[in-house]
Amino acid sequence: MATKKTAAKKPAANKTVSQQPVATQPAVDAPSSTNPTPVAPAQRVSVRMYRQGLGDCFLITFPNASGKSFHMLIDCGVVLGTPDSKTRMAAVVRDIASATGNQIDLLVATHEHWDHVSGFIQAQDLFDKLTIQQLWVAWTEDPTDALANKLRAERRTAEKALRMAVNHLAMAGDTDTAQRVSSLVGFFGAASGSTDDALNYVKKRAPGGKPRYCQPSGSPIVLEELRGVRFWVLGPPKDEKLIKKS
């Protein structure tokens, strides 16, 4: 699931886990002949991109109507084979907890790839301590959607076949092809069902166990807490031919 936000980004942090506070102070305009008194502009959106390795984890902080910070977390993972991955992801989640006061107002899990969801398993004990107010996932995770169920079943079948192919290729001595196929399978974790486990955990953390299943449409999502901010869901398309198009 992809989203588009009408918000300005800040430069990325230079460290694996940034130690700078999320709620940054607004810049102050320098005095001039026409404006001799420095004036602080309205607070801007803060974007923190964690550099835990190859993977996605973004903490976006908005100023909301009440004057408090609204924290949105998009994904939390690192690619399979990353050294000390559990340690890295635990450090990321501890920083998220510190920056948000243990409350995530909106958690978005975009799609079922290990480098986007591994942290929910690798640092599950730390995520258990966080309060999650809202959860968004793609319509492809909706258990009541017939097309979503079909696509997930086909993906599981293909994943199992690829895992078997890795073993057969290695036994046949074709190690180069086996490594390439293994790299592809790695997006679904070290074992069959790994990404399923991560997303199932996330969905259970939704208030009342009811996440929002987002679909692409012409209308943006508007939250009462974030006046002036709109979210567009860009995909995946709810069309079997389009979603399977390479």
PDB file of C-alpha atoms in Angstrom:
ATOM      1  CA  MET A   1       0.000   0.000   0.000  1.00  0.00           C
ATOM      2  CA  ALA A   2       1.400   3.391  -0.960  1.00  0.00           C
ATOM      3  CA  THR A   3       0.339   6.765   0.352  1.00  0.00           C
ATOM      4  CA  LYS A   4       0.975  10.341  -0.778  1.00  0.00           C
ATOM      5  CA  LYS A   5       1.077  13.124   1.805  1.00  0.00           C
ATOM      6  CA  THR A   6       0.897  16.864   1.381  1.00  0.00           C
ATOM      7  CA  ALA A   7       3.768  17.439   3.798  1.00  0.00           C
ATOM      8  CA  ALA A   8       7.351  18.660   3.473  1.00  0.00           C
ATOM      9  CA  LYS A   9      10.213  16.282   4.335  1.00  0.00           C
ATOM     10  CA  LYS A  10      13.291  17.157   6.366  1.00  0.00           C
ATOM     11  CA  PRO A  11      16.795  15.874   5.642  1.00  0.00           C
ATOM     12  CA  ALA A  12      17.527  12.329   6.722  1.00  0.00           C
ATOM     13  CA  ALA A  13      19.394  11.655   9.951  1.00  0.00           C
ATOM     14  CA  ASN A  14      23.076  10.767   9.685  1.00  0.00           C
ATOM     15  CA  LYS A  15      23.077   7.996  12.288  1.00  0.00           C
ATOM     16  CA  THR A  16      21.559   4.530  12.265  1.00  0.00           C
ATOM     17  CA  VAL A  17      19.244   5.612  15.060  1.00  0.00           C
ATOM     18  CA  SER A  18      18.904   9.357  15.373  1.00  0.00           C
ATOM     19  CA  GLN A  19      19.222  10.756  18.866  1.00  0.00           C
ATOM     20  CA  GLN A  20      17.691  14.122  17.933  1.00  0.00           C
ATOM     21  CA  PRO A  21      14.195  14.878  19.255  1.00  0.00           C
ATOM     22  CA  VAL A  22      11.373  14.342  16.770  1.00  0.00           C
ATOM     23  CA  ALA A  23       9.483  17.518  17.650  1.00  0.00           C
ATOM     24  CA  THR A  24      11.967  19.942  16.151  1.00  0.00           C
ATOM     25  CA  GLN A  25      11.956  23.651  16.918  1.00  0.00           C
ATOM     26  CA  PRO A  26      10.736  25.824  14.031  1.00  0.00           C
ATOM     27  CA  ALA A  27      13.339  27.883  12.226  1.00  0.00           C
ATOM     28  CA  VAL A  28      13.395  31.606  12.947  1.00  0.00           C
ATOM     29  CA  ASP A  29      13.481  34.148  10.129  1.00  0.00           C
ATOM     30  CA  ALA A  30      16.464  36.493  10.316  1.00  0.00           C
ATOM     31  CA  PRO A  31      15.796  40.211  10.934  1.00  0.00           C
ATOM     32  CA  SER A  32      15.675  42.447   7.870  1.00  0.00           C
ATOM     33  CA  SER A  33      15.035  46.122   7.078  1.00  0.00           C
ATOM     34  CA  THR A  34      11.369  45.358   6.461  1.00  0.00           C
ATOM     35  CA  ASN A  35      11.079  42.877   9.310  1.00  0.00           C
ATOM     36  CA  PRO A  36      13.429  43.872  12.150  1.00  0.00           C
ATOM     37  CA  THR A  37      11.963  41.321  14.600  1.00  0.00           C
ATOM     38  CA  PRO A  38      12.674  37.597  14.083  1.00  0.00           C
ATOM     39  CA  VAL A  39       9.449  35.676  13.545  1.00  0.00           C
ATOM     40  CA  ALA A  40       9.093  31.912  14.073  1.00  0.00           C
ATOM     41  CA  PRO A  41       6.966  30.275  11.337  1.00  0.00           C
ATOM     42  CA  ALA A  42       4.328  27.652  12.094  1.00  0.00           C
ATOM     43  CA  GLN A  43       5.644  24.258  13.214  1.00  0.00           C
ATOM     44  CA  ARG A  44       6.397  21.934  10.332  1.00  0.00           C
ATOM     45  CA  VAL A  45       6.138  18.192   9.839  1.00  0.00           C
ATOM     46  CA  SER A  46       9.143  16.181  11.038  1.00  0.00           C
ATOM     47  CA  VAL A  47      10.246  13.075   9.114  1.00  0.00           C
ATOM     48  CA  ARG A  48      12.663  10.622  10.719  1.00  0.00           C
ATOM     49  CA  MET A  49      14.097   7.936   8.446  1.00  0.00           C
ATOM     50  CA  TYR A  50      15.814   5.158  10.365  1.00  0.00           C
ATOM     51  CA  ARG A  51      19.006   3.770   8.870  1.00  0.00           C
ATOM     52  CA  GLN A  52      18.964   0.274  10.303  1.00  0.00           C
ATOM     53  CA  GLY A  53      20.128  -1.185   6.987  1.00  0.00           C
ATOM     54  CA  LEU A  54      18.270  -2.070   3.794  1.00  0.00           C
ATOM     55  CA  GLY A  55      14.650  -1.717   4.860  1.00  0.00           C
ATOM     56  CA  ASP A  56      11.957   0.830   5.598  1.00  0.00           C
ATOM     57  CA  CYS A  57      10.975   2.543   8.839  1.00  0.00           C
ATOM     58  CA  PHE A  58       9.700   6.125   8.897  1.00  0.00           C
ATOM     59  CA  LEU A  59       8.425   8.094  11.872  1.00  0.00           C
ATOM     60  CA  ILE A  60       6.466  11.161  10.752  1.00  0.00           C
ATOM     61  CA  THR A  61       5.360  13.700  13.324  1.00  0.00           C
ATOM     62  CA  PHE A  62       2.615  16.220  12.551  1.00  0.00           C
ATOM     63  CA  PRO A  63       1.478  19.163  14.655  1.00  0.00           C
ATOM     64  CA  ASN A  64      -2.247  18.593  15.187  1.00  0.00           C
ATOM     65  CA  ALA A  65      -5.172  20.882  15.947  1.00  0.00           C
ATOM     66  CA  SER A  66      -4.805  20.481  19.728  1.00  0.00           C
ATOM     67  CA  GLY A  67      -1.163  21.587  19.644  1.00  0.00           C
ATOM     68  CA  LYS A  68       0.120  18.114  20.470  1.00  0.00           C
ATOM     69  CA  SER A  69       2.224  15.925  18.214  1.00  0.00           C
ATOM     70  CA  PHE A  70       0.600  13.259  16.037  1.00  0.00           C
ATOM     71  CA  HIS A  71       2.978  10.338  15.395  1.00  0.00           C
ATOM     72  CA  MET A  72       2.659   8.198  12.275  1.00  0.00           C
ATOM     73  CA  LEU A  73       4.895   5.137  11.816  1.00  0.00           C
ATOM     74  CA  ILE A  74       5.270   3.631   8.342  1.00  0.00           C
ATOM     75  CA  ASP A  75       6.694   0.082   8.324  1.00  0.00           C
ATOM     76  CA  CYS A  76       9.490  -1.299  10.463  1.00  0.00           C
ATOM     77  CA  GLY A  77      11.851  -3.829   8.944  1.00  0.00           C
ATOM     78  CA  VAL A  78      15.253  -4.750   7.592  1.00  0.00           C
ATOM     79  CA  VAL A  79      16.246  -7.150   4.828  1.00  0.00           C
ATOM     80  CA  LEU A  80      16.971 -10.792   5.644  1.00  0.00           C
ATOM     81  CA  GLY A  81      20.662 -11.447   6.292  1.00  0.00           C
ATOM     82  CA  THR A  82      21.402  -8.086   7.910  1.00  0.00           C
ATOM     83  CA  PRO A  83      24.033  -8.559  10.670  1.00  0.00           C
ATOM     84  CA  ASP A  84      22.652  -8.223  14.221  1.00  0.00           C
ATOM     85  CA  SER A  85      19.204  -7.504  12.789  1.00  0.00           C
ATOM     86  CA  LYS A  86      17.368  -8.076  16.082  1.00  0.00           C
ATOM     87  CA  THR A  87      19.710  -5.738  17.927  1.00  0.00           C
ATOM     88  CA  ARG A  88      19.331  -3.075  15.247  1.00  0.00           C
ATOM     89  CA  MET A  89      15.539  -3.286  15.185  1.00  0.00           C
ATOM     90  CA  ALA A  90      15.331  -3.232  18.982  1.00  0.00           C
ATOM     91  CA  ALA A  91      17.363  -0.005  18.981  1.00  0.00           C
ATOM     92  CA  VAL A  92      15.008   1.482  16.394  1.00  0.00           C
ATOM     93  CA  VAL A  93      11.874   0.597  18.369  1.00  0.00           C
ATOM     94  CA  ARG A  94      13.362   1.901  21.622  1.00  0.00           C
ATOM     95  CA  ASP A  95      14.000   5.215  19.873  1.00  0.00           C
ATOM     96  CA  ILE A  96      10.447   5.246  18.501  1.00  0.00           C
ATOM     97  CA  ALA A  97       9.103   4.650  22.012  1.00  0.00           C
ATOM     98  CA  SER A  98      11.204   7.491  23.394  1.00  0.00           C
ATOM     99  CA  ALA A  99      10.261   9.925  20.623  1.00  0.00           C
ATOM    100  CA  THR A 100       6.520   9.186  20.785  1.00  0.00           C
ATOM    101  CA  GLY A 101       6.025   8.735  24.516  1.00  0.00           C
ATOM    102  CA  ASN A 102       5.067   5.097  23.807  1.00  0.00           C
ATOM    103  CA  GLN A 103       2.095   6.095  21.653  1.00  0.00           C
ATOM    104  CA  ILE A 104       1.747   5.679  17.891  1.00  0.00           C
ATOM    105  CA  ASP A 105      -1.294   7.556  16.640  1.00  0.00           C
ATOM    106  CA  LEU A 106      -1.236   5.868  13.236  1.00  0.00           C
ATOM    107  CA  LEU A 107       0.664   2.750  12.178  1.00  0.00           C
ATOM    108  CA  VAL A 108       0.821   1.937   8.460  1.00  0.00           C
ATOM    109  CA  ALA A 109       2.061  -1.491   7.303  1.00  0.00           C
ATOM    110  CA  THR A 110       2.376  -1.067   3.549  1.00  0.00           C
ATOM    111  CA  HIS A 111       2.985  -4.615   2.304  1.00  0.00           C
ATOM    112  CA  GLU A 112       4.135  -8.112   3.193  1.00  0.00           C
ATOM    113  CA  HIS A 113       7.892  -8.008   2.595  1.00  0.00           C
ATOM    114  CA  TRP A 114      10.384  -8.873   5.313  1.00  0.00           C
ATOM    115  CA  ASP A 115      12.336  -5.632   4.903  1.00  0.00           C
ATOM    116  CA  HIS A 116       9.140  -3.729   5.757  1.00  0.00           C
ATOM    117  CA  VAL A 117       7.683  -5.830   8.602  1.00  0.00           C
ATOM    118  CA  SER A 118      10.501  -7.816  10.262  1.00  0.00           C
ATOM    119  CA  GLY A 119      10.769  -5.417  13.209  1.00  0.00           C
ATOM    120  CA  PHE A 120       7.263  -6.287  14.382  1.00  0.00           C
ATOM    121  CA  ILE A 121       8.588  -9.801  15.107  1.00  0.00           C
ATOM    122  CA  GLN A 122      12.231  -9.034  15.920  1.00  0.00           C
ATOM    123  CA  ALA A 123      11.279  -6.383  18.489  1.00  0.00           C
ATOM    124  CA  GLN A 124       7.815  -7.649  19.380  1.00  0.00           C
ATOM    125  CA  ASP A 125       8.424  -7.395  23.124  1.00  0.00           C
ATOM    126  CA  LEU A 126       9.084  -3.663  22.671  1.00  0.00           C
ATOM    127  CA  PHE A 127       6.128  -3.146  20.346  1.00  0.00           C
ATOM    128  CA  ASP A 128       3.924  -4.803  22.970  1.00  0.00           C
ATOM    129  CA  LYS A 129       4.598  -1.794  25.214  1.00  0.00           C
ATOM    130  CA  LEU A 130       3.448   0.742  22.619  1.00  0.00           C
ATOM    131  CA  THR A 131      -0.121   2.001  22.315  1.00  0.00           C
ATOM    132  CA  ILE A 132      -1.419   2.011  18.748  1.00  0.00           C
ATOM    133  CA  GLN A 133      -4.419   4.247  18.110  1.00  0.00           C
ATOM    134  CA  GLN A 134      -5.052   3.424  14.442  1.00  0.00           C
ATOM    135  CA  LEU A 135      -3.762   0.837  11.976  1.00  0.00           C
ATOM    136  CA  TRP A 136      -3.868   0.986   8.181  1.00  0.00           C
ATOM    137  CA  VAL A 137      -3.037  -1.943   5.908  1.00  0.00           C
ATOM    138  CA  ALA A 138      -3.761  -2.619   2.247  1.00  0.00           C
ATOM    139  CA  TRP A 139      -7.033  -4.153   1.079  1.00  0.00           C
ATOM    140  CA  THR A 140      -4.986  -7.233   0.123  1.00  0.00           C
ATOM    141  CA  GLU A 141      -4.887  -8.132   3.843  1.00  0.00           C
ATOM    142  CA  ASP A 142      -8.675  -8.079   4.250  1.00  0.00           C
ATOM    143  CA  PRO A 143      -9.860 -11.611   5.201  1.00  0.00           C
ATOM    144  CA  THR A 144     -13.364 -10.810   3.931  1.00  0.00           C
ATOM    145  CA  ASP A 145     -12.193  -9.823   0.434  1.00  0.00           C
ATOM    146  CA  ALA A 146     -12.447 -12.689  -2.074  1.00  0.00           C
ATOM    147  CA  LEU A 147      -9.751 -11.367  -4.417  1.00  0.00           C
ATOM    148  CA  ALA A 148      -7.395 -10.661  -1.519  1.00  0.00           C
ATOM    149  CA  ASN A 149      -7.826 -14.237  -0.240  1.00  0.00           C
ATOM    150  CA  LYS A 150      -7.167 -15.643  -3.706  1.00  0.00           C
ATOM    151  CA  LEU A 151      -4.023 -13.577  -4.157  1.00  0.00           C
ATOM    152  CA  ARG A 152      -2.652 -14.544  -0.728  1.00  0.00           C
ATOM    153  CA  ALA A 153      -3.259 -18.244  -1.405  1.00  0.00           C
ATOM    154  CA  GLU A 154      -1.473 -18.005  -4.769  1.00  0.00           C
ATOM    155  CA  ARG A 155       1.439 -16.176  -3.169  1.00  0.00           C
ATOM    156  CA  ARG A 156       1.855 -18.831  -0.484  1.00  0.00           C
ATOM    157  CA  THR A 157       1.850 -21.589  -3.121  1.00  0.00           C
ATOM    158  CA  ALA A 158       4.460 -19.741  -5.187  1.00  0.00           C
ATOM    159  CA  GLU A 159       6.602 -19.075  -2.116  1.00  0.00           C
ATOM    160  CA  LYS A 160       6.629 -22.752  -1.117  1.00  0.00           C
ATOM    161  CA  ALA A 161       7.564 -23.766  -4.665  1.00  0.00           C
ATOM    162  CA  LEU A 162      10.442 -21.281  -4.708  1.00  0.00           C
ATOM    163  CA  ARG A 163      11.761 -22.515  -1.349  1.00  0.00           C
ATOM    164  CA  MET A 164      11.740 -26.077  -2.674  1.00  0.00           C
ATOM    165  CA  ALA A 165      13.463 -24.929  -5.872  1.00  0.00           C
ATOM    166  CA  VAL A 166      16.337 -23.444  -3.859  1.00  0.00           C
ATOM    167  CA  ASN A 167      17.037 -26.831  -2.270  1.00  0.00           C
ATOM    168  CA  HIS A 168      16.758 -28.740  -5.555  1.00  0.00           C
ATOM    169  CA  LEU A 169      19.025 -26.298  -7.396  1.00  0.00           C
ATOM    170  CA  ALA A 170      21.649 -26.482  -4.662  1.00  0.00           C
ATOM    171  CA  MET A 171      21.557 -30.296  -4.662  1.00  0.00           C
ATOM    172  CA  ALA A 172      21.953 -30.247  -8.452  1.00  0.00           C
ATOM    173  CA  GLY A 173      25.062 -28.101  -8.128  1.00  0.00           C
ATOM    174  CA  ASP A 174      23.571 -24.955  -9.663  1.00  0.00           C
ATOM    175  CA  THR A 175      24.606 -22.756  -6.758  1.00  0.00           C
ATOM    176  CA  ASP A 176      24.457 -19.465  -8.681  1.00  0.00           C
ATOM    177  CA  THR A 177      20.793 -19.901  -9.601  1.00  0.00           C
ATOM    178  CA  ALA A 178      20.040 -21.215  -6.120  1.00  0.00           C
ATOM    179  CA  GLN A 179      21.501 -18.060  -4.578  1.00  0.00           C
ATOM    180  CA  ARG A 180      19.493 -15.798  -6.886  1.00  0.00           C
ATOM    181  CA  VAL A 181      16.236 -17.598  -6.090  1.00  0.00           C
ATOM    182  CA  SER A 182      17.131 -17.595  -2.391  1.00  0.00           C
ATOM    183  CA  SER A 183      17.586 -13.801  -2.506  1.00  0.00           C
ATOM    184  CA  LEU A 184      14.092 -13.482  -3.956  1.00  0.00           C
ATOM    185  CA  VAL A 185      12.573 -15.766  -1.319  1.00  0.00           C
ATOM    186  CA  GLY A 186      14.358 -13.737   1.364  1.00  0.00           C
ATOM    187  CA  PHE A 187      11.794 -10.975   0.931  1.00  0.00           C
ATOM    188  CA  PHE A 188       9.342 -13.324   2.674  1.00  0.00           C
ATOM    189  CA  GLY A 189      11.611 -14.114   5.623  1.00  0.00           C
ATOM    190  CA  ALA A 190      13.803 -17.023   6.627  1.00  0.00           C
ATOM    191  CA  ALA A 191      10.942 -19.513   6.843  1.00  0.00           C
ATOM    192  CA  SER A 192       7.561 -19.981   5.212  1.00  0.00           C
ATOM    193  CA  GLY A 193       4.932 -17.845   6.926  1.00  0.00           C
ATOM    194  CA  SER A 194       7.398 -15.366   8.455  1.00  0.00           C
ATOM    195  CA  THR A 195       5.822 -12.279   6.915  1.00  0.00           C
ATOM    196  CA  ASP A 196       2.351 -13.683   7.630  1.00  0.00           C
ATOM    197  CA  ASP A 197       3.275 -13.869  11.309  1.00  0.00           C
ATOM    198  CA  ALA A 198       4.492 -10.266  11.296  1.00  0.00           C
ATOM    199  CA  LEU A 199       1.368  -8.877   9.642  1.00  0.00           C
ATOM    200  CA  ASN A 200      -0.956 -10.998  11.758  1.00  0.00           C
ATOM    201  CA  TYR A 201       0.707  -9.567  14.867  1.00  0.00           C
ATOM    202  CA  VAL A 202       0.270  -6.026  13.552  1.00  0.00           C
ATOM    203  CA  LYS A 203      -3.402  -6.575  12.708  1.00  0.00           C
ATOM    204  CA  LYS A 204      -4.086  -7.894  16.188  1.00  0.00           C
ATOM    205  CA  ARG A 205      -2.681  -4.643  17.611  1.00  0.00           C
ATOM    206  CA  ALA A 206      -5.356  -2.580  15.873  1.00  0.00           C
ATOM    207  CA  PRO A 207      -7.931  -1.153  18.314  1.00  0.00           C
ATOM    208  CA  GLY A 208     -10.617  -3.802  18.618  1.00  0.00           C
ATOM    209  CA  GLY A 209      -8.628  -5.957  16.210  1.00  0.00           C
ATOM    210  CA  LYS A 210     -10.081  -3.930  13.333  1.00  0.00           C
ATOM    211  CA  PRO A 211      -7.543  -2.257  11.050  1.00  0.00           C
ATOM    212  CA  ARG A 212      -8.518   0.006   8.204  1.00  0.00           C
ATOM    213  CA  TYR A 213      -8.172  -1.844   4.896  1.00  0.00           C
ATOM    214  CA  CYS A 214      -7.163   0.866   2.458  1.00  0.00           C
ATOM    215  CA  GLN A 215      -8.143   0.875  -1.209  1.00  0.00           C
ATOM    216  CA  PRO A 216      -6.960   3.184  -3.988  1.00  0.00           C
ATOM    217  CA  SER A 217      -9.657   5.647  -4.926  1.00  0.00           C
ATOM    218  CA  GLY A 218     -10.125   9.218  -6.089  1.00  0.00           C
ATOM    219  CA  SER A 219     -10.897  10.531  -2.615  1.00  0.00           C
ATOM    220  CA  PRO A 220      -8.130  11.159  -0.053  1.00  0.00           C
ATOM    221  CA  ILE A 221      -8.365  10.048   3.561  1.00  0.00           C
ATOM    222  CA  VAL A 222      -8.839  12.923   5.986  1.00  0.00           C
ATOM    223  CA  LEU A 223      -8.350  12.577   9.735  1.00  0.00           C
ATOM    224  CA  GLU A 224     -10.089  14.881  12.162  1.00  0.00           C
ATOM    225  CA  GLU A 225      -6.913  15.123  14.240  1.00  0.00           C
ATOM    226  CA  LEU A 226      -4.897  16.409  11.255  1.00  0.00           C
ATOM    227  CA  ARG A 227      -6.690  19.331   9.680  1.00  0.00           C
ATOM    228  CA  GLY A 228      -5.175  20.319   6.373  1.00  0.00           C
ATOM    229  CA  VAL A 229      -3.477  16.945   5.829  1.00  0.00           C
ATOM    230  CA  ARG A 230      -4.779  14.513   3.216  1.00  0.00           C
ATOM    231  CA  PHE A 231      -3.659  10.964   2.414  1.00  0.00           C
ATOM    232  CA  TRP A 232      -4.030   9.346  -0.999  1.00  0.00           C
ATOM    233  CA  VAL A 233      -3.876   5.554  -1.293  1.00  0.00           C
ATOM    234  CA  LEU A 234      -2.032   4.850  -4.542  1.00  0.00           C
ATOM    235  CA  GLY A 235      -2.099   1.057  -4.626  1.00  0.00           C
ATOM    236  CA  PRO A 236      -2.149  -1.824  -5.018  1.00  0.00           C
ATOM    237  CA  PRO A 237      -4.839  -1.658  -7.717  1.00  0.00           C
ATOM    238  CA  LYS A 238      -7.961  -3.668  -7.020  1.00  0.00           C
ATOM    239  CA  ASP A 239      -7.728  -5.405 -10.379  1.00  0.00           C
ATOM    240  CA  GLU A 240      -6.332  -8.922 -10.698  1.00  0.00           C
ATOM    241  CA  LYS A 241      -4.822  -8.313 -14.140  1.00  0.00           C
ATOM    242  CA  LEU A 242      -3.146  -5.082 -13.120  1.00  0.00           C
ATOM    243  CA  ILE A 243      -1.826  -6.406  -9.816  1.00  0.00           C
ATOM    244  CA  LYS A 244      -0.189  -9.362 -11.591  1.00  0.00           C
ATOM    245  CA  LYS A 245       1.276  -7.244 -14.370  1.00  0.00           C
ATOM    246  CA  SER A 246       5.063  -7.175 -14.229  1.00  0.00           C
TER     247      SER A 246
END
